[in-house]
Coordinates of C-alpha atoms in Angstrom, one line a residue:
X1 CA 0.0 0.0 0.0
X2 CA 1.1 3.5 -0.8
X3 CA 2.4 5.0 2.5
X4 CA 0.6 8.3 1.7
X5 CA -2.7 6.4 2.1
X6 CA -1.9 5.1 5.6
X7 CA -3.2 7.0 8.6
X8 CA -0.6 8.1 11.2
X9 CA -1.1 5.0 13.4
X10 CA -0.8 2.6 10.5
X11 CA 2.3 4.4 9.3
X12 CA 4.0 4.1 12.7
X13 CA 3.1 0.4 12.9
X14 CA 4.6 -0.2 9.4
X15 CA 7.7 1.6 10.4
X16 CA 8.1 -0.3 13.6
X17 CA 7.6 -3.6 11.8
X18 CA 10.1 -2.8 9.0
X19 CA 12.7 -1.6 11.5
X20 CA 12.2 -4.7 13.6
X21 CA 12.7 -7.1 10.6
X22 CA 15.7 -5.1 9.1
X23 CA 18.5 -7.1 10.7
X24 CA 17.2 -10.5 9.7
X25 CA 16.5 -9.3 6.2
X26 CA 20.1 -8.1 5.9
X27 CA 21.6 -11.2 7.3
X28 CA 19.3 -13.9 5.8
X29 CA 17.2 -12.4 3.0
X30 CA 17.9 -12.8 -0.7
X31 CA 19.2 -9.9 -2.7
X32 CA 15.7 -9.4 -4.0
X33 CA 14.2 -9.4 -0.5
X34 CA 16.8 -6.9 0.7
X35 CA 16.2 -4.7 -2.3
X36 CA 12.4 -4.8 -1.7
X37 CA 13.0 -4.1 2.0
X38 CA 15.2 -1.1 1.2
X39 CA 12.6 0.4 -1.2
X40 CA 9.8 -0.1 1.3
X41 CA 11.7 1.4 4.2
X42 CA 12.7 4.4 2.1
X43 CA 9.0 4.9 1.1
X44 CA 7.8 4.7 4.7
X45 CA 10.5 6.8 6.2
X46 CA 10.1 9.4 3.4
X47 CA 6.4 9.6 4.2
X48 CA 7.1 10.0 8.0
X49 CA 9.5 12.8 7.3
X50 CA 7.1 14.5 4.9
X51 CA 4.4 14.5 7.7
X52 CA 6.8 15.5 10.5
X53 CA 9.2 18.0 9.1
X54 CA 9.7 19.6 12.5
X55 CA 10.0 16.5 14.6
X56 CA 12.1 16.7 17.7
X57 CA 15.7 16.0 17.2
X58 CA 17.9 14.6 20.0
X59 CA 21.0 16.7 20.3
X60 CA 23.1 13.5 20.7
X61 CA 21.9 12.4 17.2
X62 CA 23.7 15.2 15.4
X63 CA 27.4 15.3 14.6
X64 CA 28.0 17.9 17.2
X65 CA 26.0 16.0 19.8
X66 CA 27.9 12.8 19.0
X67 CA 31.2 14.6 19.7
X68 CA 29.7 15.7 23.1
X69 CA 28.4 12.2 23.8
X70 CA 32.0 11.0 23.5
X71 CA 32.8 13.5 26.2
X72 CA 30.2 11.9 28.5
X73 CA 27.2 14.2 27.9
X74 CA 23.8 12.6 27.4
X75 CA 21.4 13.1 24.5
X76 CA 18.0 14.8 25.1
X77 CA 15.5 15.7 22.4
X78 CA 15.0 19.3 21.5
X79 CA 12.3 20.9 19.4

């Protein structure tokens, strides 16, 4: 199904499922399965980002924050 046709709850469920199955698909899936997984994940993530352009970003998930994290600081989301 086209991610644009999913409601927010369905989109989150699809994202949770695809992220949960990612590792096994990488390790044990065929090349075709991995390619299909990559395409679907990109579609779902793209739709999430389109709907949430101003989502909170954890400071520790930026390059600057990663450097600080190495210095012992913890990551907290910021708006």
